[in-house]
XYZ file of N, CA, C and O in Angstrom:
248
model
N 4.022 -4.187 -12.654
C 3.109 -3.076 -12.064
C 2.446 -3.845 -10.813
O 2.283 -3.299 -9.689
N 1.968 -4.888 -11.136
C 1.023 -5.531 -10.098
C 2.088 -6.063 -8.999
O 1.234 -5.988 -7.796
N 3.109 -6.655 -9.372
C 3.976 -7.033 -8.183
C 4.611 -5.860 -7.484
O 4.391 -6.037 -6.002
N 4.539 -4.815 -7.991
C 4.926 -3.465 -7.264
C 3.786 -3.136 -6.348
O 4.090 -2.560 -5.140
N 2.860 -3.334 -6.731
C 1.471 -2.786 -5.786
C 1.335 -3.694 -4.836
O 1.244 -3.331 -3.726
N 1.454 -4.928 -4.990
C 1.278 -5.990 -4.011
C 2.557 -5.858 -3.020
O 2.303 -5.943 -1.801
N 3.453 -5.608 -3.458
C 4.984 -5.470 -2.413
C 4.580 -4.301 -1.640
O 4.677 -4.209 -0.462
N 4.125 -3.177 -2.288
C 3.530 -1.796 -1.508
C 2.644 -2.262 -0.466
O 2.600 -1.751 0.761
N 1.629 -2.778 -0.756
C 0.437 -3.139 0.267
C 0.986 -4.237 1.183
O 0.529 -3.666 2.228
N 1.804 -4.916 1.089
C 2.118 -5.806 2.039
C 2.942 -5.063 2.892
O 3.007 -5.386 4.284
N 4.050 -4.339 2.523
C 4.908 -3.486 3.330
C 4.102 -2.521 3.975
O 4.351 -2.098 5.203
N 3.182 -2.000 3.519
C 2.309 -1.076 4.097
C 1.476 -1.595 5.341
O 1.462 -1.091 6.506
N 1.039 -2.738 5.091
C 0.271 -3.490 6.185
C 1.095 -3.913 7.263
O 0.726 -3.947 8.357
N 2.523 -4.362 6.900
C 3.278 -4.876 7.777
C 3.742 -3.501 8.816
O 3.915 -3.655 9.995
N 4.158 -2.453 8.043
C 4.236 -1.297 8.832
C 3.157 -0.644 9.691
O 3.477 -0.356 10.868
N 2.031 -0.824 9.373
C 0.934 -0.597 10.295
C 0.873 -1.569 11.353
O 0.560 -1.265 12.285
N 1.049 -2.780 11.294
C 1.043 -3.627 12.194
C 2.092 -3.514 13.264
O 1.602 -3.414 14.698
N 3.311 -3.425 12.774
C 4.485 -3.016 13.679
C 4.168 -1.535 14.500
O 4.195 -1.759 15.626
N 3.474 -0.523 13.775
C 3.204 0.575 14.349
C 2.045 0.484 15.608
O 2.286 0.969 16.700
N 1.007 -0.503 15.369
C 0.079 -0.533 16.291
C 0.807 -1.472 17.400
O 0.306 -1.082 18.524
N 1.408 -2.458 17.140
C 2.003 -3.222 18.314
C 2.867 -2.426 19.095
O 2.905 -2.317 20.250
N 3.703 -1.478 18.650
C 4.733 -0.576 19.436
C 3.780 0.322 20.303
O 4.210 0.791 21.229
N 2.609 0.858 19.519
C 1.790 1.754 20.219
C 1.058 1.059 21.427
O 0.799 1.611 22.534
N 0.779 -0.062 21.270
C 0.111 -1.037 22.283
C 0.986 -1.138 23.523
O 0.547 -1.307 24.827
N 2.413 -1.303 23.172
C 3.077 -1.445 24.320
C 3.787 -0.505 24.852
O 4.531 -0.559 25.733
N 3.489 0.701 24.411
C 3.883 2.032 24.756
C 5.164 2.232 24.513
O 5.968 3.173 25.036
N 5.976 1.703 23.496
C 7.240 1.935 23.227
C 7.232 3.224 22.217
O 6.364 3.766 21.629
N 8.624 3.810 22.071
C 8.501 4.965 21.026
C 8.530 4.424 19.744
O 9.123 3.192 19.204
N 7.766 5.001 18.756
C 7.686 4.586 17.569
C 8.334 5.346 16.513
O 8.403 6.488 16.494
N 8.943 4.412 15.901
C 9.917 4.839 14.758
C 9.282 5.441 13.543
O 8.254 4.951 13.008
N 9.654 6.641 13.093
C 8.830 7.568 12.162
C 8.928 6.730 11.078
O 7.971 6.952 10.082
N 9.784 5.693 10.590
C 9.775 5.079 9.225
C 8.600 4.107 9.196
O 7.888 3.995 7.982
N 8.182 3.368 10.232
C 6.857 2.850 10.214
C 5.744 3.528 9.828
O 4.829 3.116 9.130
N 5.743 4.670 10.566
C 4.557 5.740 10.263
C 4.514 5.988 8.577
O 3.533 6.248 8.261
N 5.760 6.380 8.065
C 5.633 6.707 6.925
C 5.333 5.565 5.990
O 4.798 5.988 4.992
N 5.932 4.400 6.268
C 5.436 3.176 5.391
C 4.143 3.188 5.434
O 3.538 2.590 4.150
N 3.235 2.951 6.397
C 1.898 3.001 6.722
C 1.228 4.159 5.780
O 0.088 3.928 5.145
N 1.904 5.402 6.136
C 0.936 6.507 5.423
C 1.261 6.813 4.059
O 0.321 7.281 3.100
N 2.184 6.227 3.476
C 2.695 6.388 1.892
C 2.568 5.248 1.181
O 2.011 5.163 -0.096
N 2.869 3.950 1.741
C 2.884 2.944 0.843
C 1.231 2.287 0.775
O 1.283 1.840 -0.556
N 0.642 2.304 1.592
C -0.777 1.978 1.415
C -1.743 2.710 0.245
O -2.245 2.158 -0.613
N -1.648 4.110 0.223
C -2.437 5.070 -0.551
C -1.697 4.638 -1.981
O -2.544 4.363 -3.100
N -0.210 4.599 -2.139
C 0.215 4.442 -3.374
C -0.007 2.979 -4.044
O -0.330 2.774 -5.253
N -0.269 1.899 -3.119
C -0.591 0.796 -3.761
C -1.825 0.504 -4.011
O -2.228 -0.096 -5.051
N -2.715 1.247 -3.373
C -4.338 1.535 -3.859
C -4.489 2.296 -5.320
O -5.186 1.836 -6.034
N -3.595 3.041 -5.290
C -3.613 3.942 -6.530
C -3.116 3.157 -7.758
O -3.869 3.134 -8.880
N -2.112 2.484 -7.402
C -1.568 1.739 -8.508
C -2.602 0.345 -8.825
O -2.724 0.166 -10.261
N -3.127 -0.110 -7.830
C -4.277 -1.059 -8.122
C -5.286 -0.673 -8.768
O -5.986 -1.388 -9.931
N -5.762 0.437 -8.549
C -6.623 0.919 -9.298
C -6.610 1.566 -10.534
O -7.315 1.170 -11.614
N -5.241 1.743 -10.909
C -4.913 1.993 -12.352
C -4.707 0.812 -13.105
O -5.314 0.719 -14.135
N -4.517 -0.242 -12.366
C -4.176 -1.584 -13.169
C -5.801 -1.887 -13.568
O -5.857 -2.786 -14.527
N -6.717 -1.897 -12.705
C -8.025 -2.244 -12.795
C -8.522 -1.455 -13.933
O -9.267 -2.169 -15.110
N -8.509 -0.039 -13.970
C -9.105 0.658 -15.160
C -8.409 0.133 -16.183
O -8.888 0.156 -17.512
N -7.120 0.155 -16.636
C -6.214 -0.530 -17.500
C -6.879 -1.518 -18.049
O -6.790 -1.870 -19.366
N -7.213 -2.723 -17.234
C -7.687 -3.818 -17.563
C -9.135 -3.644 -18.409
O -9.241 -4.431 -19.262
N -9.896 -2.864 -17.828
C -11.090 -2.481 -18.380
C -11.047 -1.978 -19.682
O -11.889 -2.327 -20.694
N -10.231 -1.094 -19.722
C -9.872 -0.338 -21.094
C -9.545 -1.632 -22.375
O -9.900 -1.432 -23.256
N -8.865 -2.269 -21.838
C -8.362 -3.261 -22.882
C -9.255 -4.446 -23.096
O -9.290 -4.704 -24.254
N -10.046 -4.857 -22.226
C -11.130 -5.466 -22.512
C -12.090 -4.898 -23.279
O -12.781 -5.675 -24.265
N -12.504 -3.634 -23.328
C -13.576 -3.049 -24.332
C -12.981 -2.781 -25.650
O -13.871 -2.704 -26.676
N -11.673 -2.683 -25.783
C -10.964 -2.352 -27.096
C -10.919 -3.812 -27.638
O -10.879 -3.710 -28.898
N -10.514 -4.744 -26.971
C -10.262 -6.181 -27.758
C -10.994 -7.162 -27.483
O -11.544 -8.024 -27.983
């Protein structure tokens, strides 16, 4: 899960970077980059938050 969250976060940041560069150049923006930034980053955030909560629960129990 940690690796998936990290990969999604990196893919989302990369998509956002490409999206911003294309917008600054005035080029046509491919919708896949926008979808990558809009969906990958929140999913990665939720996965990471879930991992933190899971870690806290395991520490309190053990």
